[in-house]
mmCIF file of C-alpha atoms in Angstrom:
data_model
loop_
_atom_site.group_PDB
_atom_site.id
_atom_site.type_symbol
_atom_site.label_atom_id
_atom_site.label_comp_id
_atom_site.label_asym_id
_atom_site.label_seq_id
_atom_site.Cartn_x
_atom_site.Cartn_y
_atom_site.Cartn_z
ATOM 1 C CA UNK A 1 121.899 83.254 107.479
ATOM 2 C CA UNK A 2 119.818 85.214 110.359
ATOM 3 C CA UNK A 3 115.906 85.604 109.756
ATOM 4 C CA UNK A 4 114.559 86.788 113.233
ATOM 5 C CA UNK A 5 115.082 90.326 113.877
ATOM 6 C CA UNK A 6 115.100 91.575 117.369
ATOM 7 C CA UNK A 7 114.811 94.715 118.838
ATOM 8 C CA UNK A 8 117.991 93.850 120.731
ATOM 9 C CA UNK A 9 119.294 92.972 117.101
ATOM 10 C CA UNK A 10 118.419 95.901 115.494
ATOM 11 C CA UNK A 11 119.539 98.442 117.924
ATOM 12 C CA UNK A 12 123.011 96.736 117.774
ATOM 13 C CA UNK A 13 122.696 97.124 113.657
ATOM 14 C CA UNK A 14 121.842 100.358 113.566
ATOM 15 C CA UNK A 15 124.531 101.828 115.948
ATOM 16 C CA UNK A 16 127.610 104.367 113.960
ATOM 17 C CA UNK A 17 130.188 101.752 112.400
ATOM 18 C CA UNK A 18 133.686 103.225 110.988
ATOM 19 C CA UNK A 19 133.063 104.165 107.816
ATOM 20 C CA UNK A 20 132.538 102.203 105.487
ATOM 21 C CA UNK A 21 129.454 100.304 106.508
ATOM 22 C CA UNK A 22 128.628 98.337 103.544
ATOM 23 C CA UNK A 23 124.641 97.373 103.056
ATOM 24 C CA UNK A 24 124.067 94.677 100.089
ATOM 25 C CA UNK A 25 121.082 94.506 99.114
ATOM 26 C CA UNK A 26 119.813 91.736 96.042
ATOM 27 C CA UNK A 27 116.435 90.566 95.463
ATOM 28 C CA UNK A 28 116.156 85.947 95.489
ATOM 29 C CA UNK A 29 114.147 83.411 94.163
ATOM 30 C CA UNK A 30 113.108 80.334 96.485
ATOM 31 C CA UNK A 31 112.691 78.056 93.340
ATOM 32 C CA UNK A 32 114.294 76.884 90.385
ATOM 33 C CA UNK A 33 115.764 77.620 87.796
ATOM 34 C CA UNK A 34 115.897 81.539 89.474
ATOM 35 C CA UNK A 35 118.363 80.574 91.723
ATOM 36 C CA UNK A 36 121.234 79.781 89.439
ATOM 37 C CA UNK A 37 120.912 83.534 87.641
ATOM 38 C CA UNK A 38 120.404 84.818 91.547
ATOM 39 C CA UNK A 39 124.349 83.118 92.233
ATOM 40 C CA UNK A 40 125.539 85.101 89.302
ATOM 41 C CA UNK A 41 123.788 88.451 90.424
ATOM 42 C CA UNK A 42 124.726 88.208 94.357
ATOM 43 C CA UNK A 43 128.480 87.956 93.072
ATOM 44 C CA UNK A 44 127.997 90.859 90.799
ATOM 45 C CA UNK A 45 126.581 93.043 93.239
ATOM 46 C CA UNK A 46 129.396 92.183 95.155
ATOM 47 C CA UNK A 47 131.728 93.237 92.890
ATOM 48 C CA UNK A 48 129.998 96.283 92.456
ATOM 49 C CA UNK A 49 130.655 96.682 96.541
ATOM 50 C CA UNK A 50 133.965 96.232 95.969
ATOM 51 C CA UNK A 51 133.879 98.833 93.062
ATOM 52 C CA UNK A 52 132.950 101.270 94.857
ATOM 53 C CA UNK A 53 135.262 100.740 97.514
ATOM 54 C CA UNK A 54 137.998 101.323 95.267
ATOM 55 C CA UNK A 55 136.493 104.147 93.978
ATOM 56 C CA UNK A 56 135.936 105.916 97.519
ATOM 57 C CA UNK A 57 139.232 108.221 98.192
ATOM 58 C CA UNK A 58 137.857 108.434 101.893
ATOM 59 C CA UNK A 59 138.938 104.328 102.258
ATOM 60 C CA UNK A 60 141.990 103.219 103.258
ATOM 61 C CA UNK A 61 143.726 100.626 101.730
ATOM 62 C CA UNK A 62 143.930 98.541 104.976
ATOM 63 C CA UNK A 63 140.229 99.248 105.509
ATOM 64 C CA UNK A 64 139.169 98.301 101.661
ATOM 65 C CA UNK A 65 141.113 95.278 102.376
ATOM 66 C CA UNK A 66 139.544 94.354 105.916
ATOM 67 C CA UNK A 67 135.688 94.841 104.508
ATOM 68 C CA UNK A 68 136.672 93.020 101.029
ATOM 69 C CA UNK A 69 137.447 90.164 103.469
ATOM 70 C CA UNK A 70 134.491 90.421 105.370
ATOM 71 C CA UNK A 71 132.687 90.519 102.172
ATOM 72 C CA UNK A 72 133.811 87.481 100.473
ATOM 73 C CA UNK A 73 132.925 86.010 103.864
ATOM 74 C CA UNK A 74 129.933 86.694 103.866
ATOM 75 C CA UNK A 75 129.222 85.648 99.892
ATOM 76 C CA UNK A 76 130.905 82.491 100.924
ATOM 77 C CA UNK A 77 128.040 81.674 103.853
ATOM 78 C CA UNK A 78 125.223 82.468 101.390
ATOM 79 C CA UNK A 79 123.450 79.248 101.016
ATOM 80 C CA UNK A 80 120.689 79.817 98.115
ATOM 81 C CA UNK A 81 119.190 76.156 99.009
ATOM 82 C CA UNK A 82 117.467 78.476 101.477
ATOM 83 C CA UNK A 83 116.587 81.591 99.681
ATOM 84 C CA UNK A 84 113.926 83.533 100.239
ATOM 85 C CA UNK A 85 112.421 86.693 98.622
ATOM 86 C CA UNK A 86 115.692 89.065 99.205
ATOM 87 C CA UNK A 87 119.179 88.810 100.646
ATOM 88 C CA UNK A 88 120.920 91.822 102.709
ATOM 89 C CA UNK A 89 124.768 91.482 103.406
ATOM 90 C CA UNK A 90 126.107 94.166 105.989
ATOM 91 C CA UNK A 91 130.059 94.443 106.461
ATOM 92 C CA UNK A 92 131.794 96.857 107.808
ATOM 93 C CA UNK A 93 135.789 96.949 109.315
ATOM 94 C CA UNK A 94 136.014 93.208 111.379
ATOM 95 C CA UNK A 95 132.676 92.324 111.398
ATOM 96 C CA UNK A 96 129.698 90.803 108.358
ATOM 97 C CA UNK A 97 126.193 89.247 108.749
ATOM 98 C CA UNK A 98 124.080 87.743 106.292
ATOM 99 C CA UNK A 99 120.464 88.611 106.417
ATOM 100 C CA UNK A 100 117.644 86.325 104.168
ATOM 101 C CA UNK A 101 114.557 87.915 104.252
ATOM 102 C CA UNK A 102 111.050 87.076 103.265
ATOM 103 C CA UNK A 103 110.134 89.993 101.488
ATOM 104 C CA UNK A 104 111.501 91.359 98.129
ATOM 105 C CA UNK A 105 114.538 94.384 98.382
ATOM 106 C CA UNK A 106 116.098 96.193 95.471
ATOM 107 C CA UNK A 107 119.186 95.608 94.220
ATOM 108 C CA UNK A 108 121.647 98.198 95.982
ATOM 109 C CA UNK A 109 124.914 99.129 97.238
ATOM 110 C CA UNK A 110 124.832 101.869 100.043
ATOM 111 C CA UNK A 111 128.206 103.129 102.135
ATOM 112 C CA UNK A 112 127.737 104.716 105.099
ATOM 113 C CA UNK A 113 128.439 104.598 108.907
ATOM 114 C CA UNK A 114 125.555 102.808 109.303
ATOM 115 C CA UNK A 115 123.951 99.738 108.196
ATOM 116 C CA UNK A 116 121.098 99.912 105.908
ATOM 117 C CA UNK A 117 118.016 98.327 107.882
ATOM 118 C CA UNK A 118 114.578 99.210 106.787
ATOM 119 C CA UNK A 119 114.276 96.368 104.566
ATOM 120 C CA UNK A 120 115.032 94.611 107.405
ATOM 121 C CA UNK A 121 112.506 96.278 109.256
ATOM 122 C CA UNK A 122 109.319 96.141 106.999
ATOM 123 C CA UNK A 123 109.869 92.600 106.560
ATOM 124 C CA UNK A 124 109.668 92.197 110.105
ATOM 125 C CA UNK A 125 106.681 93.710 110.198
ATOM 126 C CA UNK A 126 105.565 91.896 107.240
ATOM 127 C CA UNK A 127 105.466 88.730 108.807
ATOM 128 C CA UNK A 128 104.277 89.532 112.338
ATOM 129 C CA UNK A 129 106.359 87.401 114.117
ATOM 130 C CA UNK A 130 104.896 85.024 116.892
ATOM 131 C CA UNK A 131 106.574 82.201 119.741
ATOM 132 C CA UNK A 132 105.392 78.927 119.871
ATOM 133 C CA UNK A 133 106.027 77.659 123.095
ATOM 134 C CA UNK A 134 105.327 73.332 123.178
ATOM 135 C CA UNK A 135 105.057 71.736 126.594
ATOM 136 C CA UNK A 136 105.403 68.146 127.928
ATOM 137 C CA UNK A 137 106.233 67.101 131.254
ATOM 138 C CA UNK A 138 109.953 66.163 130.519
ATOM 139 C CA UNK A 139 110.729 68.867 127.334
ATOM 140 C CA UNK A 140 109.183 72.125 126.961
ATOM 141 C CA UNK A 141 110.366 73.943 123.114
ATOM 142 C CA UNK A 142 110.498 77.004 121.747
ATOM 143 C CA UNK A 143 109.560 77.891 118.411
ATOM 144 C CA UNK A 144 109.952 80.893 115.757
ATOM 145 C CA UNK A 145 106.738 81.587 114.155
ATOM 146 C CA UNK A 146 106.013 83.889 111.011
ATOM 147 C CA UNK A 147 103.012 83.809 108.672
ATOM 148 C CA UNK A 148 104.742 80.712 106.783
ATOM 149 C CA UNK A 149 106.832 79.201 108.710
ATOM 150 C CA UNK A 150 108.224 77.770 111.852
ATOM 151 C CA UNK A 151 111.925 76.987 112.869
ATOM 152 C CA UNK A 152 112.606 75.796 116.495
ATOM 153 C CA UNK A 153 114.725 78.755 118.737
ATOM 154 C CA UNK A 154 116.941 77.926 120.503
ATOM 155 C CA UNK A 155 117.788 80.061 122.951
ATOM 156 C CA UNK A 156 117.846 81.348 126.437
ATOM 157 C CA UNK A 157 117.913 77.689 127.405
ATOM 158 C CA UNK A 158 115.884 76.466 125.043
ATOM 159 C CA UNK A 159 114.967 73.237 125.300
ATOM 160 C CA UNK A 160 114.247 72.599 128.100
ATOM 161 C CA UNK A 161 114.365 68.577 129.529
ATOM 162 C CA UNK A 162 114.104 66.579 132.527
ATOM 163 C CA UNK A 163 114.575 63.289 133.339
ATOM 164 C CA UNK A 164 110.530 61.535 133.472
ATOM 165 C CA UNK A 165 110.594 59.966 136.531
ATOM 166 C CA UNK A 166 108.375 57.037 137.521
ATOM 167 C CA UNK A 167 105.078 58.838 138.531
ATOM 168 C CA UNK A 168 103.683 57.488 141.715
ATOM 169 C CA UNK A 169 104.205 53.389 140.807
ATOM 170 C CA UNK A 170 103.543 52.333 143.954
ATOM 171 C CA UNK A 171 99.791 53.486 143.736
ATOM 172 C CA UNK A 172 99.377 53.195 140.540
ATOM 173 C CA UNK A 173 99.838 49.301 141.042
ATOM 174 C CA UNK A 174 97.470 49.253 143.634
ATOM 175 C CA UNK A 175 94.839 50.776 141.918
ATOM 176 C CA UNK A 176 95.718 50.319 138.578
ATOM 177 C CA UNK A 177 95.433 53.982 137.885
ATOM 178 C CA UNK A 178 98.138 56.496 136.027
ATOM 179 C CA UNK A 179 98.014 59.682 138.160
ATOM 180 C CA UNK A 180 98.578 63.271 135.703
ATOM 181 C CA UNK A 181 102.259 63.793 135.230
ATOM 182 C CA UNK A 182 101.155 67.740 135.676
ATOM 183 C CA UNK A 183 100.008 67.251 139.366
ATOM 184 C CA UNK A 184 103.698 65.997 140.590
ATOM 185 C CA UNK A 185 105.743 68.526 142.460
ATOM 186 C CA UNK A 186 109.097 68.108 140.491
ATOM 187 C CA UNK A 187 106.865 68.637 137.105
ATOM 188 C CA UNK A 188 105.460 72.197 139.019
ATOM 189 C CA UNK A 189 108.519 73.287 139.396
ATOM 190 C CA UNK A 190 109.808 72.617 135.549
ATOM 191 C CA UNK A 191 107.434 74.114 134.028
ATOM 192 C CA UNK A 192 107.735 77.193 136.418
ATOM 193 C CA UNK A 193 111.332 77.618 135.428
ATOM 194 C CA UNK A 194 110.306 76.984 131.632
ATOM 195 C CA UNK A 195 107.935 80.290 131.895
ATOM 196 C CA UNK A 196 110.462 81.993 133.845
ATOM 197 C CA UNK A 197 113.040 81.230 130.875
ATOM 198 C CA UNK A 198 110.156 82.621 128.414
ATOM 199 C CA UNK A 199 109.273 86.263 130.200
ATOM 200 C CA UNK A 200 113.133 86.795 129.781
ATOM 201 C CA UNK A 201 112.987 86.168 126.251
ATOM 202 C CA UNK A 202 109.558 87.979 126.055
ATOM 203 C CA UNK A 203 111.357 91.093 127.685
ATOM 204 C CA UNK A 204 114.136 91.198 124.623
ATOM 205 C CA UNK A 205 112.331 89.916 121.828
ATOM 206 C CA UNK A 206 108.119 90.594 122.811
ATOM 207 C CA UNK A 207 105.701 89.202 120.620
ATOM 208 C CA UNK A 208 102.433 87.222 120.464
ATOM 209 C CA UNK A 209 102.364 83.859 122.208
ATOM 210 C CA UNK A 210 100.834 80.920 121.466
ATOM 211 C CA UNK A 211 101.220 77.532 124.098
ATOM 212 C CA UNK A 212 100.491 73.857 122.547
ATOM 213 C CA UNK A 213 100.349 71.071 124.715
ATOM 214 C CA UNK A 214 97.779 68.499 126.848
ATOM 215 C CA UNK A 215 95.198 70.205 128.341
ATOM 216 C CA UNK A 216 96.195 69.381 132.189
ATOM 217 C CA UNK A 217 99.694 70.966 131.049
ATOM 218 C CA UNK A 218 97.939 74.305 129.966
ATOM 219 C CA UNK A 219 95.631 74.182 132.905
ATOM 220 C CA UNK A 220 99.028 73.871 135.486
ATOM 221 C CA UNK A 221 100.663 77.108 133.366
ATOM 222 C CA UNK A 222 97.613 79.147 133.895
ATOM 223 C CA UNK A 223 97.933 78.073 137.642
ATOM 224 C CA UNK A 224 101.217 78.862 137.878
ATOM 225 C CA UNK A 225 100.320 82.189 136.411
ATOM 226 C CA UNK A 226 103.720 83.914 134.812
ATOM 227 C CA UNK A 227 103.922 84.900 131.553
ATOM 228 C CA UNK A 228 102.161 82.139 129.313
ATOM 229 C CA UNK A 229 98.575 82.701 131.489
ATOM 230 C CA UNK A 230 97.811 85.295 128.998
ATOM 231 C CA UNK A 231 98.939 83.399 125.719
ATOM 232 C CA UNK A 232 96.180 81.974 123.330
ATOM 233 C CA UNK A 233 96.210 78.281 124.549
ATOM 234 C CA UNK A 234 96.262 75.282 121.917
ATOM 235 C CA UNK A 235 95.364 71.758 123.412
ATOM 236 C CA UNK A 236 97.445 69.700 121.083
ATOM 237 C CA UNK A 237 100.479 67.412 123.147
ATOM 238 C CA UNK A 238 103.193 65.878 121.180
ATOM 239 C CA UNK A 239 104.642 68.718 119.796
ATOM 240 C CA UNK A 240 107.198 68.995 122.397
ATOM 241 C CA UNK A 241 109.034 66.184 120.471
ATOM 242 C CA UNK A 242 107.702 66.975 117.678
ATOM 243 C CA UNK A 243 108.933 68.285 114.539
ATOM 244 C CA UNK A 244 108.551 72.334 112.604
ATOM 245 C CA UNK A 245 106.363 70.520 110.702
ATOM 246 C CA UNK A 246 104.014 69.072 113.155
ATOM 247 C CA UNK A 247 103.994 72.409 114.933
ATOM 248 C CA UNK A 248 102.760 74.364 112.245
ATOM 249 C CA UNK A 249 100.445 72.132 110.958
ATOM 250 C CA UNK A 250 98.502 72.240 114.387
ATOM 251 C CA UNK A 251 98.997 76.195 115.053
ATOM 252 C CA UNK A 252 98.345 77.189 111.180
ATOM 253 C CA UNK A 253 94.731 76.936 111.712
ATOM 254 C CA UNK A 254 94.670 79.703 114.491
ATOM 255 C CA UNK A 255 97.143 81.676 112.562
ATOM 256 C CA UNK A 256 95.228 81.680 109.374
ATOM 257 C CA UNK A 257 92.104 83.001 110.690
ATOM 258 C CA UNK A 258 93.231 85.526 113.118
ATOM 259 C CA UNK A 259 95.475 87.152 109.790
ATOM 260 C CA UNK A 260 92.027 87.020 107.771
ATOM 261 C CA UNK A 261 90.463 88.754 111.095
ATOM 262 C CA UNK A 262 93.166 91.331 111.573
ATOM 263 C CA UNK A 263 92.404 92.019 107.477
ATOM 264 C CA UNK A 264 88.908 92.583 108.400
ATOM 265 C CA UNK A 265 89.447 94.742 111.380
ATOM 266 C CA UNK A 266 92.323 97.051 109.462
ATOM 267 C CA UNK A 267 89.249 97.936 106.889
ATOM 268 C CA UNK A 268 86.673 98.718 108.874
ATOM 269 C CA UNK A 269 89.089 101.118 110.560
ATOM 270 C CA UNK A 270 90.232 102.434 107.332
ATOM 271 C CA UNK A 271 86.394 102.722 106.841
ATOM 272 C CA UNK A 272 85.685 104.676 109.641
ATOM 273 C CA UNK A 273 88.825 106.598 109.430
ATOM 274 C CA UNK A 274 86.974 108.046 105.944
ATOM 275 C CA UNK A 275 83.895 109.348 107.112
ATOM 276 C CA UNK A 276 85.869 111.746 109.859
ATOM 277 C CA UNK A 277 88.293 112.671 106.897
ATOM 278 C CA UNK A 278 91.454 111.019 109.386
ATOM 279 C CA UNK A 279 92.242 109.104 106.068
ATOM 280 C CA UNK A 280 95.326 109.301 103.684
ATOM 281 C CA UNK A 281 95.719 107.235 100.710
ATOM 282 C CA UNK A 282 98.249 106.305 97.954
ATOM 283 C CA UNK A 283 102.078 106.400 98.373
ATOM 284 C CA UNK A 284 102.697 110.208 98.038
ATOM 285 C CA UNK A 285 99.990 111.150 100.452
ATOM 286 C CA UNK A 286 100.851 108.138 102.779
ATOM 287 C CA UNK A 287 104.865 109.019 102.540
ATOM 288 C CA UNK A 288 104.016 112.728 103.493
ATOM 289 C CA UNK A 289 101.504 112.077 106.343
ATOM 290 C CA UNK A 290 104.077 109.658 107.666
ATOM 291 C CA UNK A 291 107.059 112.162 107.286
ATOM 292 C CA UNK A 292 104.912 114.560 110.064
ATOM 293 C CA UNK A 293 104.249 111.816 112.354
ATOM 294 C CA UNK A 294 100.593 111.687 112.137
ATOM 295 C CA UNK A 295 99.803 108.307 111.002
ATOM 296 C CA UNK A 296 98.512 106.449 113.620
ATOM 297 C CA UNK A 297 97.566 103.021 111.699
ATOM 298 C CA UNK A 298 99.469 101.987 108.076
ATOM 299 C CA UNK A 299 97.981 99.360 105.807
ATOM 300 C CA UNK A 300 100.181 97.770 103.379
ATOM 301 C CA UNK A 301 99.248 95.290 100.916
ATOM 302 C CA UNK A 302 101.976 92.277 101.387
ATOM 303 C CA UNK A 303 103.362 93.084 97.860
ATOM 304 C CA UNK A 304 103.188 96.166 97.249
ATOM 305 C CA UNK A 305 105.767 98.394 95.759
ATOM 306 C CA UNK A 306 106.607 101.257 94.160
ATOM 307 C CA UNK A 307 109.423 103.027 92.790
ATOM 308 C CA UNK A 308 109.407 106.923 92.961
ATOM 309 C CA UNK A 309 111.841 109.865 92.868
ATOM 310 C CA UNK A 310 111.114 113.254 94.850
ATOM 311 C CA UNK A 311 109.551 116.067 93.770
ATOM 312 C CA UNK A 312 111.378 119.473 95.448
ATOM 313 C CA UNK A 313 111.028 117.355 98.401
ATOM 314 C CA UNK A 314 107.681 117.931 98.661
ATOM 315 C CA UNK A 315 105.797 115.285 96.654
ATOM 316 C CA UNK A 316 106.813 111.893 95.134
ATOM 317 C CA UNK A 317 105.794 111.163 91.492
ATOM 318 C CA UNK A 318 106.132 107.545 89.565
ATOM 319 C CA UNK A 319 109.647 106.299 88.193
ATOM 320 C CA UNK A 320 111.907 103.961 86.397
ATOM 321 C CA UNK A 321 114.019 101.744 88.079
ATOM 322 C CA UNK A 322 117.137 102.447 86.108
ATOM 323 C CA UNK A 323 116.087 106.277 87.207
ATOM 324 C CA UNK A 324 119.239 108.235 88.739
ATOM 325 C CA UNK A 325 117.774 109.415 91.373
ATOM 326 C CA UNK A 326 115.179 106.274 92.040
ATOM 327 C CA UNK A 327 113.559 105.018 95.262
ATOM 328 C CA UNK A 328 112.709 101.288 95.035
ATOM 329 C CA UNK A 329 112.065 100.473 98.677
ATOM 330 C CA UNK A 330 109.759 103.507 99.284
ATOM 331 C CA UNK A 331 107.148 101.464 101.240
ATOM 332 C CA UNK A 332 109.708 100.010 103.419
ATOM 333 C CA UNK A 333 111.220 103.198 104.254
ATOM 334 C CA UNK A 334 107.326 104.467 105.014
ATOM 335 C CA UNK A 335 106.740 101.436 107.457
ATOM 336 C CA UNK A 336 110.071 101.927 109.204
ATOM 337 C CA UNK A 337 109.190 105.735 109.561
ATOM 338 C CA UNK A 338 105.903 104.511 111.041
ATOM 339 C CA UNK A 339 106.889 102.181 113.130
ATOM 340 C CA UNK A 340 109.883 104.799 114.650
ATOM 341 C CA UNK A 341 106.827 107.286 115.629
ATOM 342 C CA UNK A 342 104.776 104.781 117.210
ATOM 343 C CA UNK A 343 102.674 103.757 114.417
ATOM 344 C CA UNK A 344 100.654 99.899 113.961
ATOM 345 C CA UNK A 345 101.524 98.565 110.762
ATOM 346 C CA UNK A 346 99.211 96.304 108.742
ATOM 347 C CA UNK A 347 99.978 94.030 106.189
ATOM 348 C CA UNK A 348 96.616 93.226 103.992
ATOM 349 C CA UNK A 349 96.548 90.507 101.008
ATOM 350 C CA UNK A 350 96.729 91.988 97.885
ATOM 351 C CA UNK A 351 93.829 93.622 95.958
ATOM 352 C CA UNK A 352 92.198 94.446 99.283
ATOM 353 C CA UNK A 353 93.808 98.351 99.124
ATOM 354 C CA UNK A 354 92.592 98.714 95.262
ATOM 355 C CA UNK A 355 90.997 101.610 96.150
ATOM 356 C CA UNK A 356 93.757 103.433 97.771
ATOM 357 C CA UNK A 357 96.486 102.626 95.675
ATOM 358 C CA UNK A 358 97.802 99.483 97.500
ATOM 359 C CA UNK A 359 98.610 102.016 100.521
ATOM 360 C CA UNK A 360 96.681 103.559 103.382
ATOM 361 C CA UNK A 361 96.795 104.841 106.593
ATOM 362 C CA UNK A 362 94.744 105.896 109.237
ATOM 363 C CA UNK A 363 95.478 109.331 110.771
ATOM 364 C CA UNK A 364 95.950 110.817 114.458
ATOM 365 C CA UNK A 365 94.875 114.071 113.675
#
């Protein structure tokens, strides 16, 4: 199942597809006993793909045939040992991914030409993803960050080893001293090629970047000067070898307070943003400001939702779930329409937006 959405990723998922583009769309439980009733409801909302597949006129047998395959596919990868807070399946004709996000969807079934991603999207955004890069003289890792979690990446050559070679033996016997690994040559020139490997993952996928290791490693990368100079430095070795688990312990500390600062920052904007009347609050005023483009910072509580219906198109009032005409993912479809005009998006802990309806944003004009 894929977690870590790109923006290499996503323009690939949201380019046309021949129609039908299937989106799936069920919300998961990551304990027990959920999971057993979430089995039963992924295959139902399958079947209800599948439904309406038959149902379409527009779909060729061959084609119902080719996604159905691609669907049970997909159902078939779906491990639930790993569920998080919602599940996304996309097929379309010859192709299926399975998407496990850590945010909550409704449950849906959209055909199209396209894929369905802005639950996608404002989970992304949800969990501000970072890079952990860990660094040792022989093995330099890369790791995939969120706000609760950290899975080693590998990719673009990722990770990186070396044979340790004997450092200097002849003087340290006559001394009886151990020279730094980090002021060989050979180790120079590894970790140079490690940051080279980075800035070419920075330049697909950019995103904060946080560097763990001894503090004559992190002293050689800011001499060397590429692209972890500028990362927020964390003198903690080991973790090169180490395991997820060691790695977040020692960067969860950083990562906790700077989410409780960012918090603190997006109100005293949203403070300011009041007294000069540059302010919008609640979903309907939020949803409209954002529709025009002038929303310049959005502030989400993490669970927030709301389901709505429109309103002549002009205003969105409260509704049922079961409604016909319904909008359960309302916010996400808000913080993707930020985000596509430029917008910073802020997730906030709950009950700090009481005020404003769970919802706010800060406007450009």
């Amino acid at each position: 199942m894929e977690h870590a959405l790109s923006p290499t990723t996503l323009t690939e998922l949201r380019r046309p597809r021949p129609y039908p583009a299937v989106s799936v769309l069920t919300p998961t439980h990551r304990r027990e006993p959920y999971r057993a009733q979430d089995q039963v409801r992924l295959r139902n909302v399958v079947a209800e793909a599948k439904k309406q597949l038959e149902a379409d006129p527009s779909v060729t047998r061959e084609r119902r045939t080719d996604v159905e395959r691609q669907l049970d596919q997909a159902l078939a990868e779906v491990d639930l040992t790993y569920a998080e807070d919602g599940l996304v399946i996309f097929a379309a004709p010859g192709e299926h991914q399975v998407w496990s996000l850590a945010r909550t969807v409704p449950e849906r079934v959209v055909l199209s030409d396209t894929f369905l991603t802005r639950n996608l999207v404002s989970a992304q955004a949800a969990e501000r993803p970072y890079w952990v890069l860990s660094v040792s003289a022989d093995r330099v890792t890369l790791w995939n960050g969120s706000l609760d979690r950290i899975t080693e990446a590998r990719l673009g050559g990722f990770p990186l080893t070396r044979r340790e070679e004997n450092f200097d033996a002849e003087r340290r016997e006559q001394i009886g001293d151990t020279p730094s690994k980090f002021r060989d040559e050979d180790t120079r020139h590894f970790l140079k090629d490690a940051d080279s490997a980075l800035s070419a993952i920075l330049r697909r996928d950019p995103r904060p970047l946080y560097v763990t290791g001894e503090q004559a490693a992190l002293s050689l990368l800011t001499e060397i000067g590429g692209s972890t100079k500028a990362a927020v430095h964390i003198p903690h070795g080991g973790l090169a070898h180490g395991t997820h688990d060691a790695v977040w312990q020692a960067i969860k500390p950083r990562i906790t307070a700077e989410a409780r600062e960012s918090a603190d920052a997006v109100m005293r904007e949203l403070e300011t943003a009041q007294g000069r009347k540059a302010f919008a609050a609640g979903v309907d005023e939020v949803w409209r400001s954002a529709r025009e483009s002038r929303v310049r910072l959005l502030a989400v509580e993490e669970n927030y939702r709301a389901t709505v219906r429109g309103e002549g198109g002009d205003h969105l009032i409260p509704a049922a779930g079961g409604d016909l005409d319904a909008r359960e993912d309302i916010v996400d479809e808000i913080v993707e329409q930020c985000l596509e005009t430029g917008a910073e998006v802020r997730f906030v802990p709950d009950g700090t937006l009481g005020e404003a309806g769970g919802i706010a944003g800060v406007l450009r004009f």
